[in-house]
Amino acid sequence: MEAREADKVWKIYFPNPKAVIPVLLEEGGQLDWITWGRRKEQPGSGPQGGWAQPSTLKAGDWARYSPRRGFVMVQRFMEKEGKFGEKNRQSHWLNVPDGYALECLVLGEGDARQAYIGTTGAPEEHKWIHDRWPVLARIR
């Protein structure tokens, strides 16, 4: 992802175990930098990974974490072609439209918070890149 803060541009990549993303909590109004998901080797009670897939949301798998809705305030996000583990995957940077953010779930409190990007199926014009896509939410 790419976020801007004043004249600084931040590129944030999930594989980095110190990855934090700018999140505006729905009930808050203050922008906080929150840890992006949880990697296999990291402690915590949240699920491994950085995404909340529709099937797990519908099944109620996230309810036990008492998630709060948040919005990841970035200007661009990156999707890689193909499946995880394939070699030479092409990266594609896509702009987040003005007035929109990436929807996320925030688990935990304080410094132990973790944010997971909500996903959905890719739009028809981008299915050739990846089958999963971040959920865009309008920001007021």
PDB file of C-alpha atoms in Angstrom:
ATOM      1  CA  MET A   1       0.000   0.000   0.000  1.00  0.00           C
ATOM      2  CA  GLU A   2       1.024   3.585  -0.345  1.00  0.00           C
ATOM      3  CA  ALA A   3       0.024   6.247   2.169  1.00  0.00           C
ATOM      4  CA  ARG A   4       0.882   9.928   2.324  1.00  0.00           C
ATOM      5  CA  GLU A   5       1.364  11.992   5.443  1.00  0.00           C
ATOM      6  CA  ALA A   6       2.142  15.658   4.745  1.00  0.00           C
ATOM      7  CA  ASP A   7       5.045  15.513   2.254  1.00  0.00           C
ATOM      8  CA  LYS A   8       6.119  11.976   3.199  1.00  0.00           C
ATOM      9  CA  VAL A   9       5.129   8.899   1.154  1.00  0.00           C
ATOM     10  CA  TRP A  10       5.051   5.533   2.926  1.00  0.00           C
ATOM     11  CA  LYS A  11       5.125   2.220   1.043  1.00  0.00           C
ATOM     12  CA  ILE A  12       3.819  -0.566   3.253  1.00  0.00           C
ATOM     13  CA  TYR A  13       4.281  -4.236   2.411  1.00  0.00           C
ATOM     14  CA  PHE A  14       2.559  -7.044   4.322  1.00  0.00           C
ATOM     15  CA  PRO A  15       5.591  -9.381   4.455  1.00  0.00           C
ATOM     16  CA  ASN A  16       7.358  -6.823   6.678  1.00  0.00           C
ATOM     17  CA  PRO A  17       6.639  -8.012  10.264  1.00  0.00           C
ATOM     18  CA  LYS A  18       6.666  -4.365  11.417  1.00  0.00           C
ATOM     19  CA  ALA A  19       4.074  -3.266   8.837  1.00  0.00           C
ATOM     20  CA  VAL A  20       1.609  -0.726  10.204  1.00  0.00           C
ATOM     21  CA  ILE A  21      -1.200   0.922   8.238  1.00  0.00           C
ATOM     22  CA  PRO A  22      -3.085   4.211   8.742  1.00  0.00           C
ATOM     23  CA  VAL A  23      -6.553   3.356  10.063  1.00  0.00           C
ATOM     24  CA  LEU A  24      -9.475   5.610  10.870  1.00  0.00           C
ATOM     25  CA  LEU A  25     -11.832   3.783  13.236  1.00  0.00           C
ATOM     26  CA  GLU A  26     -15.500   4.177  12.352  1.00  0.00           C
ATOM     27  CA  GLU A  27     -16.443   5.242  15.888  1.00  0.00           C
ATOM     28  CA  GLY A  28     -13.269   7.255  16.498  1.00  0.00           C
ATOM     29  CA  GLY A  29     -12.322  10.007  14.153  1.00  0.00           C
ATOM     30  CA  GLN A  30      -8.600   9.843  14.942  1.00  0.00           C
ATOM     31  CA  LEU A  31      -6.138   8.309  12.499  1.00  0.00           C
ATOM     32  CA  ASP A  32      -3.904   5.664  14.116  1.00  0.00           C
ATOM     33  CA  TRP A  33      -1.116   3.536  12.682  1.00  0.00           C
ATOM     34  CA  ILE A  34      -2.109  -0.055  13.493  1.00  0.00           C
ATOM     35  CA  THR A  35      -0.239  -3.337  12.954  1.00  0.00           C
ATOM     36  CA  TRP A  36      -1.346  -4.975   9.709  1.00  0.00           C
ATOM     37  CA  GLY A  37      -2.532  -8.496  10.555  1.00  0.00           C
ATOM     38  CA  ARG A  38      -0.412 -11.216  12.097  1.00  0.00           C
ATOM     39  CA  ARG A  39       2.332 -13.318  10.585  1.00  0.00           C
ATOM     40  CA  LYS A  40       2.887 -16.977  11.481  1.00  0.00           C
ATOM     41  CA  GLU A  41       5.842 -16.226  13.764  1.00  0.00           C
ATOM     42  CA  GLN A  42       4.177 -13.307  15.578  1.00  0.00           C
ATOM     43  CA  PRO A  43       2.437 -13.623  18.941  1.00  0.00           C
ATOM     44  CA  GLY A  44      -1.175 -12.557  19.311  1.00  0.00           C
ATOM     45  CA  SER A  45      -4.683 -13.885  19.346  1.00  0.00           C
ATOM     46  CA  GLY A  46      -5.807 -12.715  15.910  1.00  0.00           C
ATOM     47  CA  PRO A  47      -5.805 -15.028  12.907  1.00  0.00           C
ATOM     48  CA  GLN A  48      -2.708 -15.420  10.751  1.00  0.00           C
ATOM     49  CA  GLY A  49      -2.635 -13.259   7.648  1.00  0.00           C
ATOM     50  CA  GLY A  50      -3.712  -9.732   6.866  1.00  0.00           C
ATOM     51  CA  TRP A  51      -7.059 -10.169   5.145  1.00  0.00           C
ATOM     52  CA  ALA A  52     -10.649 -10.887   6.130  1.00  0.00           C
ATOM     53  CA  GLN A  53     -12.260 -12.988   3.422  1.00  0.00           C
ATOM     54  CA  PRO A  54     -16.033 -12.850   2.772  1.00  0.00           C
ATOM     55  CA  SER A  55     -16.544 -16.557   3.466  1.00  0.00           C
ATOM     56  CA  THR A  56     -15.077 -16.253   6.982  1.00  0.00           C
ATOM     57  CA  LEU A  57     -17.131 -13.127   7.687  1.00  0.00           C
ATOM     58  CA  LYS A  58     -20.380 -14.826   6.600  1.00  0.00           C
ATOM     59  CA  ALA A  59     -19.542 -17.916   8.646  1.00  0.00           C
ATOM     60  CA  GLY A  60     -19.168 -15.744  11.759  1.00  0.00           C
ATOM     61  CA  ASP A  61     -15.524 -16.704  12.287  1.00  0.00           C
ATOM     62  CA  TRP A  62     -14.583 -13.119  13.212  1.00  0.00           C
ATOM     63  CA  ALA A  63     -17.303 -12.610  15.847  1.00  0.00           C
ATOM     64  CA  ARG A  64     -15.196 -14.085  18.653  1.00  0.00           C
ATOM     65  CA  TYR A  65     -12.670 -11.252  18.178  1.00  0.00           C
ATOM     66  CA  SER A  66     -15.291  -8.488  18.625  1.00  0.00           C
ATOM     67  CA  PRO A  67     -13.910  -6.579  15.630  1.00  0.00           C
ATOM     68  CA  ARG A  68     -14.448  -2.888  15.047  1.00  0.00           C
ATOM     69  CA  ARG A  69     -14.881  -1.417  11.575  1.00  0.00           C
ATOM     70  CA  GLY A  70     -12.085   0.766  10.290  1.00  0.00           C
ATOM     71  CA  PHE A  71     -10.928   2.461   7.113  1.00  0.00           C
ATOM     72  CA  VAL A  72      -7.379   2.181   5.786  1.00  0.00           C
ATOM     73  CA  MET A  73      -6.494   5.632   4.511  1.00  0.00           C
ATOM     74  CA  VAL A  74      -4.189   4.971   1.552  1.00  0.00           C
ATOM     75  CA  GLN A  75      -3.870   6.451  -1.910  1.00  0.00           C
ATOM     76  CA  ARG A  76      -2.857   3.245  -3.697  1.00  0.00           C
ATOM     77  CA  PHE A  77      -2.724  -0.488  -3.153  1.00  0.00           C
ATOM     78  CA  MET A  78      -0.833  -3.232  -4.917  1.00  0.00           C
ATOM     79  CA  GLU A  79      -2.055  -6.563  -6.154  1.00  0.00           C
ATOM     80  CA  LYS A  80       0.243  -9.225  -7.547  1.00  0.00           C
ATOM     81  CA  GLU A  81      -0.712 -11.391 -10.487  1.00  0.00           C
ATOM     82  CA  GLY A  82      -1.168 -15.078  -9.910  1.00  0.00           C
ATOM     83  CA  LYS A  83      -1.048 -17.233  -6.814  1.00  0.00           C
ATOM     84  CA  PHE A  84       1.126 -16.886  -3.734  1.00  0.00           C
ATOM     85  CA  GLY A  85       4.393 -18.796  -4.151  1.00  0.00           C
ATOM     86  CA  GLU A  86       4.558 -18.484  -7.942  1.00  0.00           C
ATOM     87  CA  LYS A  87       7.771 -16.953  -9.267  1.00  0.00           C
ATOM     88  CA  ASN A  88       8.044 -13.646 -11.152  1.00  0.00           C
ATOM     89  CA  ARG A  89       4.625 -12.349 -10.137  1.00  0.00           C
ATOM     90  CA  GLN A  90       3.915  -8.978 -11.742  1.00  0.00           C
ATOM     91  CA  SER A  91       2.924  -6.138  -9.364  1.00  0.00           C
ATOM     92  CA  HIS A  92       0.067  -3.790 -10.257  1.00  0.00           C
ATOM     93  CA  TRP A  93      -0.458  -0.518  -8.360  1.00  0.00           C
ATOM     94  CA  LEU A  94      -4.058   0.713  -8.324  1.00  0.00           C
ATOM     95  CA  ASN A  95      -5.397   4.055  -7.141  1.00  0.00           C
ATOM     96  CA  VAL A  96      -7.999   4.309  -4.413  1.00  0.00           C
ATOM     97  CA  PRO A  97     -10.662   6.724  -5.748  1.00  0.00           C
ATOM     98  CA  ASP A  98     -11.016  10.092  -3.994  1.00  0.00           C
ATOM     99  CA  GLY A  99     -13.480   9.848  -1.116  1.00  0.00           C
ATOM    100  CA  TYR A 100     -12.826   6.124  -0.590  1.00  0.00           C
ATOM    101  CA  ALA A 101     -10.698   3.977   1.713  1.00  0.00           C
ATOM    102  CA  LEU A 102     -10.054   0.264   2.167  1.00  0.00           C
ATOM    103  CA  GLU A 103     -12.437  -1.279   4.675  1.00  0.00           C
ATOM    104  CA  CYS A 104     -10.864  -3.234   7.525  1.00  0.00           C
ATOM    105  CA  LEU A 105     -11.550  -5.031  10.790  1.00  0.00           C
ATOM    106  CA  VAL A 106      -9.619  -3.960  13.877  1.00  0.00           C
ATOM    107  CA  LEU A 107      -9.050  -6.467  16.670  1.00  0.00           C
ATOM    108  CA  GLY A 108      -7.663  -5.821  20.131  1.00  0.00           C
ATOM    109  CA  GLU A 109      -6.871  -2.695  22.111  1.00  0.00           C
ATOM    110  CA  GLY A 110      -4.023  -0.188  22.346  1.00  0.00           C
ATOM    111  CA  ASP A 111      -0.639  -1.343  21.052  1.00  0.00           C
ATOM    112  CA  ALA A 112      -1.988  -4.902  20.634  1.00  0.00           C
ATOM    113  CA  ARG A 113      -4.413  -3.866  17.872  1.00  0.00           C
ATOM    114  CA  GLN A 114      -4.290  -5.619  14.520  1.00  0.00           C
ATOM    115  CA  ALA A 115      -6.020  -4.532  11.297  1.00  0.00           C
ATOM    116  CA  TYR A 116      -7.231  -6.963   8.620  1.00  0.00           C
ATOM    117  CA  ILE A 117      -8.216  -5.722   5.155  1.00  0.00           C
ATOM    118  CA  GLY A 118     -11.714  -6.816   4.093  1.00  0.00           C
ATOM    119  CA  THR A 119     -11.746  -8.564   0.729  1.00  0.00           C
ATOM    120  CA  THR A 120     -14.268  -9.423  -1.926  1.00  0.00           C
ATOM    121  CA  GLY A 121     -14.102 -10.861  -5.426  1.00  0.00           C
ATOM    122  CA  ALA A 122     -12.124  -8.835  -7.939  1.00  0.00           C
ATOM    123  CA  PRO A 123     -14.009  -6.511 -10.305  1.00  0.00           C
ATOM    124  CA  GLU A 124     -14.512  -8.054 -13.742  1.00  0.00           C
ATOM    125  CA  GLU A 125     -11.866  -5.802 -15.335  1.00  0.00           C
ATOM    126  CA  HIS A 126      -9.216  -6.915 -12.802  1.00  0.00           C
ATOM    127  CA  LYS A 127      -9.938 -10.640 -12.406  1.00  0.00           C
ATOM    128  CA  TRP A 128      -6.938 -11.418 -14.588  1.00  0.00           C
ATOM    129  CA  ILE A 129      -4.684  -9.929 -11.883  1.00  0.00           C
ATOM    130  CA  HIS A 130      -6.107 -11.633  -8.797  1.00  0.00           C
ATOM    131  CA  ASP A 131      -9.354 -13.230  -7.618  1.00  0.00           C
ATOM    132  CA  ARG A 132      -9.380 -11.371  -4.267  1.00  0.00           C
ATOM    133  CA  TRP A 133      -9.769  -7.588  -3.996  1.00  0.00           C
ATOM    134  CA  PRO A 134      -9.891  -5.094  -1.106  1.00  0.00           C
ATOM    135  CA  VAL A 135     -13.325  -3.769  -0.190  1.00  0.00           C
ATOM    136  CA  LEU A 136     -13.620  -0.050  -0.979  1.00  0.00           C
ATOM    137  CA  ALA A 137     -15.765   2.024   1.361  1.00  0.00           C
ATOM    138  CA  ARG A 138     -16.961   5.595   0.853  1.00  0.00           C
ATOM    139  CA  ILE A 139     -15.633   7.989   3.494  1.00  0.00           C
ATOM    140  CA  ARG A 140     -17.769  10.911   4.609  1.00  0.00           C
TER     141      ARG A 140
END
